[in-house]
Every structure is written in C-alpha cells, then in structure tokens.
Short mmCIF file of C-alpha atoms and ligand atoms in Angstrom, two decimals:
data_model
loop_
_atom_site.label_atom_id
_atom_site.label_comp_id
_atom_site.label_asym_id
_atom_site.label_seq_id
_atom_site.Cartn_x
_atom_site.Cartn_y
_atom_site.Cartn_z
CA UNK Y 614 -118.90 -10.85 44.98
CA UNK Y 615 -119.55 -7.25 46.05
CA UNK Y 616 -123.20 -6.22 44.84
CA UNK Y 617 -125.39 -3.53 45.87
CA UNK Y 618 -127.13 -6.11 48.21
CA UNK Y 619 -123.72 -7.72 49.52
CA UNK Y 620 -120.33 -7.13 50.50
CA UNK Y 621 -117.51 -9.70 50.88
CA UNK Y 622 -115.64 -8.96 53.87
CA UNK Y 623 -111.94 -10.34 54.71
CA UNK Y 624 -110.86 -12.18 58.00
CA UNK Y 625 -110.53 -8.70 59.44
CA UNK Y 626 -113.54 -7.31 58.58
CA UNK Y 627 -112.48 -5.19 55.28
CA UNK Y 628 -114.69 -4.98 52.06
CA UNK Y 629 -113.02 -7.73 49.60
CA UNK Y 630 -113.10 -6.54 45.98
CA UNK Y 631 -111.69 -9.27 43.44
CA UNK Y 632 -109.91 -11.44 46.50
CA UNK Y 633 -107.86 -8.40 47.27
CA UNK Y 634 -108.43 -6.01 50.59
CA UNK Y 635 -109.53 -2.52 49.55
CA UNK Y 636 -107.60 -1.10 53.23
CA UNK Y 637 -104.54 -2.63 51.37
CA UNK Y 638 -105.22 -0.86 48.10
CA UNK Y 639 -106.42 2.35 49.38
CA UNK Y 640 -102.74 2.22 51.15
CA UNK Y 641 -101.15 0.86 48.10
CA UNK Y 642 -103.17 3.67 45.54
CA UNK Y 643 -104.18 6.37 47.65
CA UNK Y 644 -107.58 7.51 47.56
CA UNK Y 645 -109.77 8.61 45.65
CA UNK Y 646 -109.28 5.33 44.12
CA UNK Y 647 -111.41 3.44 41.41
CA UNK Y 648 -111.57 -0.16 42.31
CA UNK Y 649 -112.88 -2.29 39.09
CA UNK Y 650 -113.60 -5.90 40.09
CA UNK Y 651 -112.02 -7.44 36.78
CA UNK Y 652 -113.83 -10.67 37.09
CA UNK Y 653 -117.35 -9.38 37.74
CA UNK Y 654 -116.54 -7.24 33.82
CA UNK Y 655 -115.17 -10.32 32.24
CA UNK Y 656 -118.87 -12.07 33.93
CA UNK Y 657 -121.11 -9.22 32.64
CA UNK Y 658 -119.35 -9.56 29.02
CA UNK Y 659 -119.96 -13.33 28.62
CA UNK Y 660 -123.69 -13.03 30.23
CA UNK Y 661 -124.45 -10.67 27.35
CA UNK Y 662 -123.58 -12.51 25.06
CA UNK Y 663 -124.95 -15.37 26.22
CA UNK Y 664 -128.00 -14.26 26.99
CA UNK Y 665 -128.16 -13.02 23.04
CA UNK Y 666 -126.47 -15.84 21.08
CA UNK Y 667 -128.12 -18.53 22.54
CA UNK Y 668 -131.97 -17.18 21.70
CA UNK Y 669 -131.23 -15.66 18.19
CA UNK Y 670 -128.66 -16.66 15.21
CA UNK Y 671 -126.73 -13.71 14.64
CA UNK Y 672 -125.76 -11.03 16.91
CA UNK Y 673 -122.75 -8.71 18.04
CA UNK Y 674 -122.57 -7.59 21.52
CA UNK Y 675 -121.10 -4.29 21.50
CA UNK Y 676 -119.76 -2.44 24.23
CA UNK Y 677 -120.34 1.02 24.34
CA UNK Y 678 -116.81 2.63 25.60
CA UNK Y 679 -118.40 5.86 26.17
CA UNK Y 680 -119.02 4.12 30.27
CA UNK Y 681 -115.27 3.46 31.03
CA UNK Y 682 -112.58 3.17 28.72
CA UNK Y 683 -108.65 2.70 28.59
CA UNK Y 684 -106.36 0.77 27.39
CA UNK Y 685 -106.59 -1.93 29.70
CA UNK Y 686 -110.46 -1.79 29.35
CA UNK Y 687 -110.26 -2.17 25.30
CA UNK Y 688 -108.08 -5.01 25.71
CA UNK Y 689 -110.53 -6.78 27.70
CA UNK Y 690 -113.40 -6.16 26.16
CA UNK Y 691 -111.25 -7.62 22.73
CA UNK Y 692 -110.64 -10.82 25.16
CA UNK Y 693 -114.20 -11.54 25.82
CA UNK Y 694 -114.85 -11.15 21.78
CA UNK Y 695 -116.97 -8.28 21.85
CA UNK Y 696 -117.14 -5.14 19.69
CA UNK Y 697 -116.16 -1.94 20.60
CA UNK Y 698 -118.46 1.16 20.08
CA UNK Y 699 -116.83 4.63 20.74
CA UNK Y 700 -117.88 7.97 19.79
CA UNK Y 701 -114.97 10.21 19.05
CA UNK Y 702 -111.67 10.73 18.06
CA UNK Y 703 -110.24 9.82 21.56
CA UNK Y 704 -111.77 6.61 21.73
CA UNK Y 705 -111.09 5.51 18.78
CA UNK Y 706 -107.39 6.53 19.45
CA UNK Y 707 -107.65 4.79 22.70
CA UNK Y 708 -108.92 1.72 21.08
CA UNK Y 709 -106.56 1.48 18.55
CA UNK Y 710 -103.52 1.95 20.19
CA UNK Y 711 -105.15 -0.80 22.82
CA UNK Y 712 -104.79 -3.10 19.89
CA UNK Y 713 -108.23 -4.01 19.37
CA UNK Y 714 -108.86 -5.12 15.97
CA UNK Y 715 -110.77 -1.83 14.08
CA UNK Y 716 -113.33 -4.18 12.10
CA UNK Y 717 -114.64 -4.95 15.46
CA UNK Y 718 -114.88 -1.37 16.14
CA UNK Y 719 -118.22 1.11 15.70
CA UNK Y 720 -117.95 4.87 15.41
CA UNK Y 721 -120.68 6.95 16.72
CA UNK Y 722 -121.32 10.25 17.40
CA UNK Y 723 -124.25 13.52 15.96
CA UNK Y 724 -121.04 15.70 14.95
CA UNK Y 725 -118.08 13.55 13.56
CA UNK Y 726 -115.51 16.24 12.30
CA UNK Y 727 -113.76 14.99 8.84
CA UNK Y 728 -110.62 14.02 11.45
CA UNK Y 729 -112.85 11.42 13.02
CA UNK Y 730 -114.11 10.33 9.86
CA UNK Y 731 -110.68 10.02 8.31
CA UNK Y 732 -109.33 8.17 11.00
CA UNK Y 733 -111.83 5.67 11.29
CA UNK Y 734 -112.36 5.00 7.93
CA UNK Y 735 -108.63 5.27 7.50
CA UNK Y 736 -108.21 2.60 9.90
CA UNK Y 737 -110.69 0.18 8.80
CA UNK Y 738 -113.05 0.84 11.58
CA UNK Y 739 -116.24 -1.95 10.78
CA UNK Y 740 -119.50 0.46 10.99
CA UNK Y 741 -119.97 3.75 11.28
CA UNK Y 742 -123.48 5.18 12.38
CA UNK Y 743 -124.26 8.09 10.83
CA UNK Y 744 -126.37 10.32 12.46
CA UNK Y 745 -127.21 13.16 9.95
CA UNK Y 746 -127.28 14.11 6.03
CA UNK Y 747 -124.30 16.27 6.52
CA UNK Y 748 -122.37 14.16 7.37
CA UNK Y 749 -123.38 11.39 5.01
CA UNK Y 750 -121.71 13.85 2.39
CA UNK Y 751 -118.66 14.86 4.66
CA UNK Y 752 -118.19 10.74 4.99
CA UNK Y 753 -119.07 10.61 1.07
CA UNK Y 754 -115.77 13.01 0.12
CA UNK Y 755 -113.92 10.55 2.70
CA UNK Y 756 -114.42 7.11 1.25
CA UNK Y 757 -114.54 7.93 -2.39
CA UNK Y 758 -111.01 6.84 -2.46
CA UNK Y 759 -111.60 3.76 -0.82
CA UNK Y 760 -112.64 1.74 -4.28
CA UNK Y 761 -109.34 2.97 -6.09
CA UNK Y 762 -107.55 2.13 -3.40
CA UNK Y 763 -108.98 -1.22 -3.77
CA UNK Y 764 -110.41 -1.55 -0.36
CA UNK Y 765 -113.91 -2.46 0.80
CA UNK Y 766 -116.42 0.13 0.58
CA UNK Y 767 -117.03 1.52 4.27
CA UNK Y 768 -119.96 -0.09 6.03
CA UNK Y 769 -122.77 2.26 7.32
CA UNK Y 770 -125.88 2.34 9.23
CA UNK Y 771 -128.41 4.87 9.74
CA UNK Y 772 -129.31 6.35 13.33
CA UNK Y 773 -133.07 6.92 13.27
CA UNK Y 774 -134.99 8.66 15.47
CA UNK Y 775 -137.31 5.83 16.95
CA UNK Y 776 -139.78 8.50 18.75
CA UNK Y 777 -140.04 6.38 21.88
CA UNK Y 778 -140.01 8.49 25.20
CA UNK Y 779 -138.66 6.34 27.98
CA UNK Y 780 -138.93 6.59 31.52
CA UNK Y 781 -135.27 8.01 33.12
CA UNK Y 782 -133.76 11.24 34.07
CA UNK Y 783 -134.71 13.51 31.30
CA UNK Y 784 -130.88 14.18 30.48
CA UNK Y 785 -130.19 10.68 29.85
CA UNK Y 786 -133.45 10.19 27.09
CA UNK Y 787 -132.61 10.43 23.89
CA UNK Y 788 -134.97 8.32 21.75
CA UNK Y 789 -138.33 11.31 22.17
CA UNK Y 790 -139.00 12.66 19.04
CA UNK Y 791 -137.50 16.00 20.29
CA UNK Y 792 -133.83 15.05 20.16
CA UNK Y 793 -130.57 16.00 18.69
CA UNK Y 794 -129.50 12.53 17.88
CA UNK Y 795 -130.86 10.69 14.39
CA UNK Y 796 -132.88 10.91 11.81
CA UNK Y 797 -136.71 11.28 11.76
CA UNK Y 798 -138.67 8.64 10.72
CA UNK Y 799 -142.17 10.21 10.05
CA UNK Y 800 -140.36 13.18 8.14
CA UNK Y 801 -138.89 11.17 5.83
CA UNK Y 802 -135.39 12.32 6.57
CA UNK Y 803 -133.90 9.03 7.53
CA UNK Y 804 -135.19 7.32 4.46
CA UNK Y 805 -133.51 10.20 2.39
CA UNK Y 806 -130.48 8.92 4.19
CA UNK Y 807 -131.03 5.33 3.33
CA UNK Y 808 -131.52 6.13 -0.72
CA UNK Y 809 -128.55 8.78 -0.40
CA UNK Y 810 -125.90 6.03 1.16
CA UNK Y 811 -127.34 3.35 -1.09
CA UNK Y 812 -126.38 5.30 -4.43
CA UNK Y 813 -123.14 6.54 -2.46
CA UNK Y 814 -119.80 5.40 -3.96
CA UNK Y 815 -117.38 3.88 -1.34
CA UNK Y 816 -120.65 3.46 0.82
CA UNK Y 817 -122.39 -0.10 1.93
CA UNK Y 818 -125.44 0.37 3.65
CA UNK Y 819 -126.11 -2.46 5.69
CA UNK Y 820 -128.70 -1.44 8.73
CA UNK Y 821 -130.32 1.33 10.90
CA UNK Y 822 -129.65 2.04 14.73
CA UNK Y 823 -131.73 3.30 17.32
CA UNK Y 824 -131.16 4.29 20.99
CA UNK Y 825 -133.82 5.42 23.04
CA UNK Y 826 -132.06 6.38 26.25
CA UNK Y 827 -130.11 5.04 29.38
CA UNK Y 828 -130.41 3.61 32.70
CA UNK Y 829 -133.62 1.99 31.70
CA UNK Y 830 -135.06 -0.74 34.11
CA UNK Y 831 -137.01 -2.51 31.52
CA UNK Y 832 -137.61 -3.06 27.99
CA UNK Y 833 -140.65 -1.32 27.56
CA UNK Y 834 -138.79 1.82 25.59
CA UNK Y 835 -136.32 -1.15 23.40
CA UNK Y 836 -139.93 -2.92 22.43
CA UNK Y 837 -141.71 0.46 21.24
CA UNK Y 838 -138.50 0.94 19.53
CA UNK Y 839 -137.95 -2.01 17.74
CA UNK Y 840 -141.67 -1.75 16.14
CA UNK Y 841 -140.96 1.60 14.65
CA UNK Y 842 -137.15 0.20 13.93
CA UNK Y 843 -138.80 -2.70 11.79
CA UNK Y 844 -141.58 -0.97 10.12
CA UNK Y 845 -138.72 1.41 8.99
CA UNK Y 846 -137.21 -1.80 7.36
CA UNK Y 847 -140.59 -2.67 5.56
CA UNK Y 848 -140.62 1.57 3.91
CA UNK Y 849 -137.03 0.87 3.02
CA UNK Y 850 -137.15 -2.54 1.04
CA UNK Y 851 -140.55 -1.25 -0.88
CA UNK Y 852 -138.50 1.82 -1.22
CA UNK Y 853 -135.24 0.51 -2.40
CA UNK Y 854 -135.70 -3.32 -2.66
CA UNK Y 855 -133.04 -3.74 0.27
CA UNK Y 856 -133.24 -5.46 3.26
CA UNK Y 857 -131.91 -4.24 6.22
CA UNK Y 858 -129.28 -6.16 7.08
CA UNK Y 859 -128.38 -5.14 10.24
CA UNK Y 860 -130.75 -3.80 13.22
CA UNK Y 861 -128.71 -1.99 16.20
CA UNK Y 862 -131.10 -1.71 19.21
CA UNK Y 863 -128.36 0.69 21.16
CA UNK Y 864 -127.78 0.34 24.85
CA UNK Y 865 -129.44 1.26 28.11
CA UNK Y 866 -130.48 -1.20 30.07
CA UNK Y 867 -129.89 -0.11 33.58
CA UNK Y 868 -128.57 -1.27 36.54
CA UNK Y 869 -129.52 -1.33 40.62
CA UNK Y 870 -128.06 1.42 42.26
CA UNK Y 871 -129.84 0.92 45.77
CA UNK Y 872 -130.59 -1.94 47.50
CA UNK Y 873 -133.84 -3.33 46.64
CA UNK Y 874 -133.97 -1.37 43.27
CA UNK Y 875 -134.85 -3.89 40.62
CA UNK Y 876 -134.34 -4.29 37.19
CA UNK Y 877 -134.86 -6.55 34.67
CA UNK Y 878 -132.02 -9.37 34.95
CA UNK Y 879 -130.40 -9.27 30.87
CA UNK Y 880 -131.27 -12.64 30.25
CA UNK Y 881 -134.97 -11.72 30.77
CA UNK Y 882 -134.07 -8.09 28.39
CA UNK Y 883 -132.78 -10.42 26.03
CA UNK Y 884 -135.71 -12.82 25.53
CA UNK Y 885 -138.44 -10.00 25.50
CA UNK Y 886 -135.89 -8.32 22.36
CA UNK Y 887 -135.30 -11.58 20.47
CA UNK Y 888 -138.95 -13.04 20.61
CA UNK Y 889 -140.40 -9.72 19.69
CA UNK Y 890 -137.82 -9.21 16.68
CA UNK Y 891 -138.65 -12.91 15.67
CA UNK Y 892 -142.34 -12.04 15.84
CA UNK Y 893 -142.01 -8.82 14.28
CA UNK Y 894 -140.16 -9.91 11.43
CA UNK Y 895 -142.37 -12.74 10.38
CA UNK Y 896 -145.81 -10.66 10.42
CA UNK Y 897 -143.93 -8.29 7.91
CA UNK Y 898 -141.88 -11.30 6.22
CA UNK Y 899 -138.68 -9.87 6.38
CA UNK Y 900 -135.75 -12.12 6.42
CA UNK Y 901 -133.42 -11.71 10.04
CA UNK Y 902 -131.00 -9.15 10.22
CA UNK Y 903 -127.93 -9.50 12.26
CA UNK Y 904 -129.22 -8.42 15.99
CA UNK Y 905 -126.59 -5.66 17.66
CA UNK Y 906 -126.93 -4.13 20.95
CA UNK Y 907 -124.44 -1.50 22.52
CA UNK Y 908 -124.42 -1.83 26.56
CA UNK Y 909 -122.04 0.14 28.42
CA UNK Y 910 -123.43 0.92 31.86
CA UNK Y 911 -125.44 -3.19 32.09
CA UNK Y 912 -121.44 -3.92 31.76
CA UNK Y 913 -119.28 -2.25 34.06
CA UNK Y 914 -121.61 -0.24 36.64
CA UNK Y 915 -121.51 -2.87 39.14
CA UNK Y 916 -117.96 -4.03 39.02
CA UNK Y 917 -116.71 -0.87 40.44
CA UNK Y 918 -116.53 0.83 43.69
CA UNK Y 919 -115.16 3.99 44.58
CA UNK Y 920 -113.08 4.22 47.66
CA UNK Y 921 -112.48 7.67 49.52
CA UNK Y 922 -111.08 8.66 52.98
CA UNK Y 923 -112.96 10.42 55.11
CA UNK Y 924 -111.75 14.04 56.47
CA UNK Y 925 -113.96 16.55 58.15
CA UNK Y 926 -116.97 15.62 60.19
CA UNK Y 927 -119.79 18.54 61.49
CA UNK Y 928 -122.95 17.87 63.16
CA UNK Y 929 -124.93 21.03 61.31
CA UNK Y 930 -127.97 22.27 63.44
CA UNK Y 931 -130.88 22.10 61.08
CA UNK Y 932 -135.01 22.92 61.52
CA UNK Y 933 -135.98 19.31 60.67
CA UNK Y 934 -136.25 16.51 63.44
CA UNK Y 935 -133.84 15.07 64.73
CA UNK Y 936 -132.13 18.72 64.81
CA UNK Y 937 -128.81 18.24 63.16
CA UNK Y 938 -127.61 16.68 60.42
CA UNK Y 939 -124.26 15.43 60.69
CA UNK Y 940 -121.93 16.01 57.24
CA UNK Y 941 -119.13 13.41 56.33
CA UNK Y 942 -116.78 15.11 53.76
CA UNK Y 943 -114.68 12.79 51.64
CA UNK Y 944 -111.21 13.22 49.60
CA UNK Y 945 -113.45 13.53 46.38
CA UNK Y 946 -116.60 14.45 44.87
CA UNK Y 947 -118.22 15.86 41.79
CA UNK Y 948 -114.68 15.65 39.57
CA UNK Y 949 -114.73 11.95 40.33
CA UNK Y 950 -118.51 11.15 40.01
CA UNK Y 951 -120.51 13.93 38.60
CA UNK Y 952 -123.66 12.04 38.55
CA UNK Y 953 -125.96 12.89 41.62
CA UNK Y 954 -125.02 16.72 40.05
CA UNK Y 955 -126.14 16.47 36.54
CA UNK Y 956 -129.04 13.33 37.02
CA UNK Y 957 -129.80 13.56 40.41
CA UNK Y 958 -128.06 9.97 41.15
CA UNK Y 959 -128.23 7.87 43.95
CA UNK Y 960 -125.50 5.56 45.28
CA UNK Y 961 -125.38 3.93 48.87
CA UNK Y 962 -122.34 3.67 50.76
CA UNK Y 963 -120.33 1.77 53.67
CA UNK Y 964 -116.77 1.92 55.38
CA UNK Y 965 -114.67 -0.45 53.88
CA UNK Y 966 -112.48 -0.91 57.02
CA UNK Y 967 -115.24 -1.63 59.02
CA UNK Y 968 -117.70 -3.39 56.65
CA UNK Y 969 -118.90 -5.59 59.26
CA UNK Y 970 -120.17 -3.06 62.01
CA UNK Y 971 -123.52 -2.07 62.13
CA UNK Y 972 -124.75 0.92 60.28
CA UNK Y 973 -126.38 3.27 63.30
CA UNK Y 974 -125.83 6.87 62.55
CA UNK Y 975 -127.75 8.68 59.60
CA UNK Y 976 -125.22 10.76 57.33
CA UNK Y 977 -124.92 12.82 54.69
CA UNK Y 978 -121.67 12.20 52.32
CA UNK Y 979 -120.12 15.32 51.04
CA UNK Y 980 -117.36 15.70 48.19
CA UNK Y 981 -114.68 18.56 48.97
CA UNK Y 982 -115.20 20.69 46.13
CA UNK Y 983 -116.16 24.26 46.07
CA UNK Y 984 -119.42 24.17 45.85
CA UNK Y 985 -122.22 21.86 47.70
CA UNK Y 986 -121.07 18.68 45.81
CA UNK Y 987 -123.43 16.20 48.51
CA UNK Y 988 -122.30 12.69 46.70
CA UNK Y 989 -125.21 10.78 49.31
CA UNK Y 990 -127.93 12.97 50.85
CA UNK Y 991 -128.65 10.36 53.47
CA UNK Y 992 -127.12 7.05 54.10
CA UNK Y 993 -126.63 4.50 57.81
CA UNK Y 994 -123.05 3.95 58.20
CA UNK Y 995 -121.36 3.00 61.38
CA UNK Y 996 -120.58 6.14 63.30
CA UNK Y 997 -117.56 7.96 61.43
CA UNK Y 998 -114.11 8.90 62.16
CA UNK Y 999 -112.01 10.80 59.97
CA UNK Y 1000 -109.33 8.10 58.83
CA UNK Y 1001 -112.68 6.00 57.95
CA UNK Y 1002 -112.48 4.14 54.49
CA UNK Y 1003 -115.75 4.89 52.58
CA UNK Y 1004 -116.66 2.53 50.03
CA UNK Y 1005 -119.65 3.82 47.13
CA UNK Y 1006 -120.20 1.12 44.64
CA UNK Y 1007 -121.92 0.47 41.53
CA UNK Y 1008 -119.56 3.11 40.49
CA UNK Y 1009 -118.11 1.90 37.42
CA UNK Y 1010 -119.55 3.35 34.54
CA UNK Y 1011 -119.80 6.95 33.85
CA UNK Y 1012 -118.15 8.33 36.55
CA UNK Y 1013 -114.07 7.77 35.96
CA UNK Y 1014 -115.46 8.40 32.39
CA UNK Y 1015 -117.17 11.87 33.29
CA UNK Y 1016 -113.90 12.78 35.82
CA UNK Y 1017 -112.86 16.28 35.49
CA UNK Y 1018 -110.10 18.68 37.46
CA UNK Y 1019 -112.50 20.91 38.77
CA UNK Y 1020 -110.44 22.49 41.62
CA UNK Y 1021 -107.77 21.12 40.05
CA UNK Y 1022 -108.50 17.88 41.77
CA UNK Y 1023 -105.60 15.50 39.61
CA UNK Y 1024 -107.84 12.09 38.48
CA UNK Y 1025 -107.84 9.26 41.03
CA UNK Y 1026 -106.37 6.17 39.96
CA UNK Y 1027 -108.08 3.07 38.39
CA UNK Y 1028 -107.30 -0.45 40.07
CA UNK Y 1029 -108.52 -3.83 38.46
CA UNK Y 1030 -109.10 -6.48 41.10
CA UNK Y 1031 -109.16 -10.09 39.79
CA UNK Y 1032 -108.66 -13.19 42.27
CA UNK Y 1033 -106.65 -11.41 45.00
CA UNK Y 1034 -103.95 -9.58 42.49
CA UNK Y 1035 -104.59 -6.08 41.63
CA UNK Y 1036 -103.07 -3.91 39.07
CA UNK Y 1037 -102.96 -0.50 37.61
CA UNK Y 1038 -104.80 0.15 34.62
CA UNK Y 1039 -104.67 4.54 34.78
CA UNK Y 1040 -102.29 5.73 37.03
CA UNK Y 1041 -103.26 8.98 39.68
CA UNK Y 1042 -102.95 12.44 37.79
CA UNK Y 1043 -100.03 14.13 39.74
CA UNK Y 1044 -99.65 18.15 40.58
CA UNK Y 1045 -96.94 18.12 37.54
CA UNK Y 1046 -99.60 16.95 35.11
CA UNK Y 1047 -102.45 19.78 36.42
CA UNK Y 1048 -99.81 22.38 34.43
CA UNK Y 1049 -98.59 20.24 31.77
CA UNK Y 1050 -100.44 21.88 28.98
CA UNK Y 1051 -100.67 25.56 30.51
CA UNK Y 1052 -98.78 28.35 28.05
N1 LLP I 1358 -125.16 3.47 22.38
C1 LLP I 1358 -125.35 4.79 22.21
C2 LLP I 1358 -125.53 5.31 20.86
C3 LLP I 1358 -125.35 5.63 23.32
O1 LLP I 1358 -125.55 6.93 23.15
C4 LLP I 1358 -125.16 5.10 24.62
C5 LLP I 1358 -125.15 5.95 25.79
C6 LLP I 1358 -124.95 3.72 24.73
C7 LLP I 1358 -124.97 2.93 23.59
C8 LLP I 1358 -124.71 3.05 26.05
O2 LLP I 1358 -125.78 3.23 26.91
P1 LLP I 1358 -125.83 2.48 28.33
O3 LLP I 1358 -125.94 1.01 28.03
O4 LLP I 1358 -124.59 2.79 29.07
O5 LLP I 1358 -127.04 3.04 28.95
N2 LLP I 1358 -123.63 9.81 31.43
C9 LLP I 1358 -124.95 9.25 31.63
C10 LLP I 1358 -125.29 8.20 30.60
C11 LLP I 1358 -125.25 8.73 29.18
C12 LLP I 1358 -125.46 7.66 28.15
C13 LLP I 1358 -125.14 8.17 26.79
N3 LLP I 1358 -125.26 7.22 25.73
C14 LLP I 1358 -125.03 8.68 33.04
O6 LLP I 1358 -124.05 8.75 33.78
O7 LLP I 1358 -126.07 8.17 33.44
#
C-alpha cells in the first residue's frame, strides 16, 4: 500500500496505486490527475470506527466532507455506514443527490443562509450545529412548521467555543478563544443558546459540539476540550435539568505528511478520548452521551496521490552552496493543491515511472502558475527529465477540495484505484467548461 514511508512498485518499476499502474492512468487520464486509492478510504473508514465502537457504547463516526467530496465519495462513505457532515448548500446538494440517506447527514457551518437551512431541514437532514444566536432564530422561523406538518422536531446541537489553543498552522486553529466559530462558554452565550433551543418550538436539543482545529498530531487540544465540553454539560443540566445527550468532539486529527513525521495512530486517539470521557463523566455523574467525532483529513489524506508531468527544467544560479538550485516545473500547482500557499505545507515527492531509481539530485518542485507557486522547496528525486511522472502523495484531502481555475487551469480529474480497476469519479474540466457561465 502506498504510504508516506513506502511505495508499491509494478514489475516495471512504476508506483502501484490500488493494483493499477499510475504510467497507465496518467496515459489513460492525463495529468494533473488525482489518484484516490479506494481501498486504503474504505480501510481508514472501518479503522475509525473500530477504533471508537469497540472502547465506548454509542458513537457515530462522521465524516467531515468538507476534505473531498463527490458523488462517488458520498456513496462510499454511506457504504462503510458512516455519517456525513457537510457545511453548505453544495454539499448537502452533493450528498443528496449521491443518495445518502439525510438522517445520517450533519449540517455545519458559522453563516447558514435561510436556503441552507430550508433545504436541510426540508430534507430531513439528522443534526444541525448551530453556531450562533442568529441563526438559532433564522432556524426557529424554519422549523416552526415542522410540528403541523406532523414531522419530528429538527435535532440541534450547540457549537461552543471550547477555548483550547492547539498547536498547528495558525489558519487551521479554530478552537482559541479568539475565533469566529461557536459560542462562548465563559460569557454565557452558549448557555443562552442551550435555554433558547430548549423552549424553541420545532427544536430538539440534544448535544453541544466543539472543534478545536486541524491537522493535529495528538490529542492534547481534543482532551483540554472535552473537560471544558463536559463541565459545560454539568452548567446546563443544573441550568435546565437536561442532559446532554450528545457530545461532538469535531475532527482534526492529523496525518504524516513526511517521512518520519509521527502522529498518534487513531486507535491510540481513540482510547485517550473514550477513557477520559468515561472518567470525566463519572467524577461529575453524568449519564453517557452518544460519542461523535467528525474526521475528514485522518480519512482520506493518505489514500491519494497527485500525479503531474514534468515540463521545464533550469538549473538557477543562486548565492547559497552548492551554487544553483535546479527548478522542476510541473503541469499543476497552487489551483490543484493550494496548501504549501495558504499553511505553509509540506509534501514529499518521487517519479512514478521510475519509482525504483535512486533519489540523487536535490530539487525544487514548481507549479506553472503565474506567480511563484513552489509545491516542494526541496526534495531527492532521481535526476529529472521532462516527460518524468511525478508522484506527491498524501494528497487526498483538501486539495481537489480547495482546487480553483486560477489561470484558468480546468480541474484535473479524480481516479479511484481499488484492486487493479480504476474508475472515474470527477471527470477533467475541459476549455468549453472555463466559459460556460461567462455573460
Ligand atoms: N468538523 C468541523 C466542524 C470542521 O471545521 C472540520 C475542519 C472538520 C470537522 C474536519 O477536520 P479534519 O479532521 O479534516 O482536520 N483546509 C485546511 C483544513 C481546514 C479544516 C477545516 N475544518 C487544510 O488544508 O489543512
């Protein structure tokens, strides 16, 4: 299985993603090409909840479709029987026209418009977190019909700020006190929420939901969190007499994206959550709640790789040693993977055609956009010739997701690779579809 540590290679010397030859389906796709090994998703999906259900009674596994979603990818995630957490009207649409049953779905999101609201709750969507008092009320006018209509009242949770300040890239923290999502603890506002959706008509409050950031490599933040996330339980039943009964820890537990890089495996995440919840709840005697978690990135980083072809090649005469630095531009770049742009991220990379030769010559990996998109400021690969395959992986999350048509770059295509059959899941934007919606 291709990891950040290892790479499958075929009779002939080719990276092998999924049994299938990614020479074959770089020729068969084109390039930039997306290359999701279906298998290693289905894997991560099952090891979740696994690693969840076995050490604690109740508990959804949701997966947060903000990381990579289409059709296809909703479908799956259905298969392996977990929820489906998506935070806007596209999303949802995706996920609904995918099929996937909307009481397994959660809507997120700090500024639902009344469209998202209405669609979701129009749809039966499970849970909705609701980040704010405004739109409590907007989500108020929306289900007051639901009880004459003689359906359920619309479950809802409260996002609360859990004033935990983890360690990652400070544009992917979001639990700090200082933050746009939830609502604070200490100044009472998310307990006004609480009491407001509790004497709301065509409202069922059943739990509170905290995030504290993403691409965390341990569960330090999740731990801090859950202590302020259960004490906020112990206010609310002395407040109201309720218990909470649903406690959504978010997502965020991050994934290698080097070699060596390590991070704590999810079956040791998941004991550290459950036997501190377990803990935590019987010092304050509060019965269990039904244990959710949202990972998006712990799910599909590493089943992806990107593939591009390398094009222009310049040794660039620089002041530091060794004197030049030679530059490697590929057939993409920041529209397919904005990350090492907006979080400073770091991938490795290889050639895919030639997986097996040793990596001699120091290079930097360029994208081909207008602008100095470097993809990989430094990285061994075997000495490069344009025609070269170059495989980055641990690129499946957040990156086909974040894809834009800067330069009016049309979107590379996504491949799922499962035991030596691949198949199309988003076809390649063409030319035609740059202008489709130009007046
Ligand atoms: N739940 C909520 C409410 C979230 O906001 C997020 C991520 C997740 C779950 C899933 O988090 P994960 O397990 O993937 O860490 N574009 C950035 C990541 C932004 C994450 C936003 N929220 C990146 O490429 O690193």
């Amino acid at each position: 299985m291709l990891t950040v540590e290892s790479r499958p290679l075929t009779a002939a010397g080719h990276l092998e993603i999924g049994g299938c030859d990614a020479v074959a389906l770089a020729a068969e796709y084109g390039t930039p090409l997306y290359v999701l090994d279906e298998g290693r998703i289905r894997e991560r999906c099952r090891t979740w909840r696994q690693a969840f259900e076995s050490r604690y009674p109740s508990v959804d596994v949701e997966y947060a479709g903000k990381a990579f979603l289409c059709l296809a990818m909703a479908r799956l995630v259905d298969e392996e029987g977990l929820n489906l957490d998506v935070a806007s009207a596209g999303e949802l649409y995706t996920a609904l026209q995918a099929g996937f049953p909307p009481a397994r779905l959660v809507l997120h999101g700090n500024n639902k418009s009344r469209l998202e609201l209405e669609m979701a709750v129009g749809a039966g969507v499970g849970r909705i977190v609701v980040d704010n008092l405004a739109e409590l009320d907007l989500l108020a006018g929306v289900a007051a019909t639901l009880p004459a209509a003689g359906r359920p009242p619309q479950e809802v949770l409260i996002r609360v700020i859990p004033g935990v300040d983890p360690h990652t890239h400070r544009r992917i923290r979001t639990g700090q006190v200082d933050t746009k999502f939830g609502l604070s603890l200490t100044s009472g506002a998310a307990l006004d929420a609480v009491r407001q959706a509790v004497g709301t008509p065509g409202l069922l409050f059943t739990g509170i939901h905290g995030h504290v950031g993403s691409n965390l490599h341990d569960a330090t933040a999740h731990l801090q969190a859950l202590e302020a996330m259960l004490d906020f339980a112990v206010a609310i039943r002395d407040e109201t007499g309720l218990n909470v009964e649903e406690l959504n820890l978010g997502g965020g537990l991050g994934v290698p994206y080097l070699p060596g890089e390590s991070v704590l495996p999810v079956d040791r995440f998941a004991a550290a959550l459950t036997e501190a919840l377990v803990e935590g709840l019987a010092v304050r005697h509060l019965p269990q709640p039904r244990l959710l978690l949202e990972p998006g990135r712990a799910i599909v980083a590493e089943a992806g790789v990107t593939l591009y072809t390398v094009g222009a090649i310049k040794d660039v005469p620089v002041p530091e040693a060794p004197g030049t630095r030679r530059y490697v531009a590929v057939d993409g770049g920041m529209s397919d993977n904005p990350r090492p742009q907006l979080y400073d991220a770091v991938y490795t990379a290889f050639l895919a055609n030639r997986a097996g030769e040793t990596p001699d010559t120091e290079v930097r990996i360029a994208g081909k956009h207008c602008e100095t998109d470097v993809l990989i400021g430094s990285v061994a690969v075997p000495d490069p010739r344009p025609g070269d395959l170059l495989a980055v992986p641990v690129t499946g999350a957040y990156t086909y997701a974040m894809a834009s048509n800067y330069n009016r770059l049309p979107r590379p295509a996504v491949v799922f690779a499962r035991d030596g059959a691949a198949r199309l899941v988003v076809r390649r934007e063409t030319l035609e579809d740059l202008i489709r919606n130009d007046a």
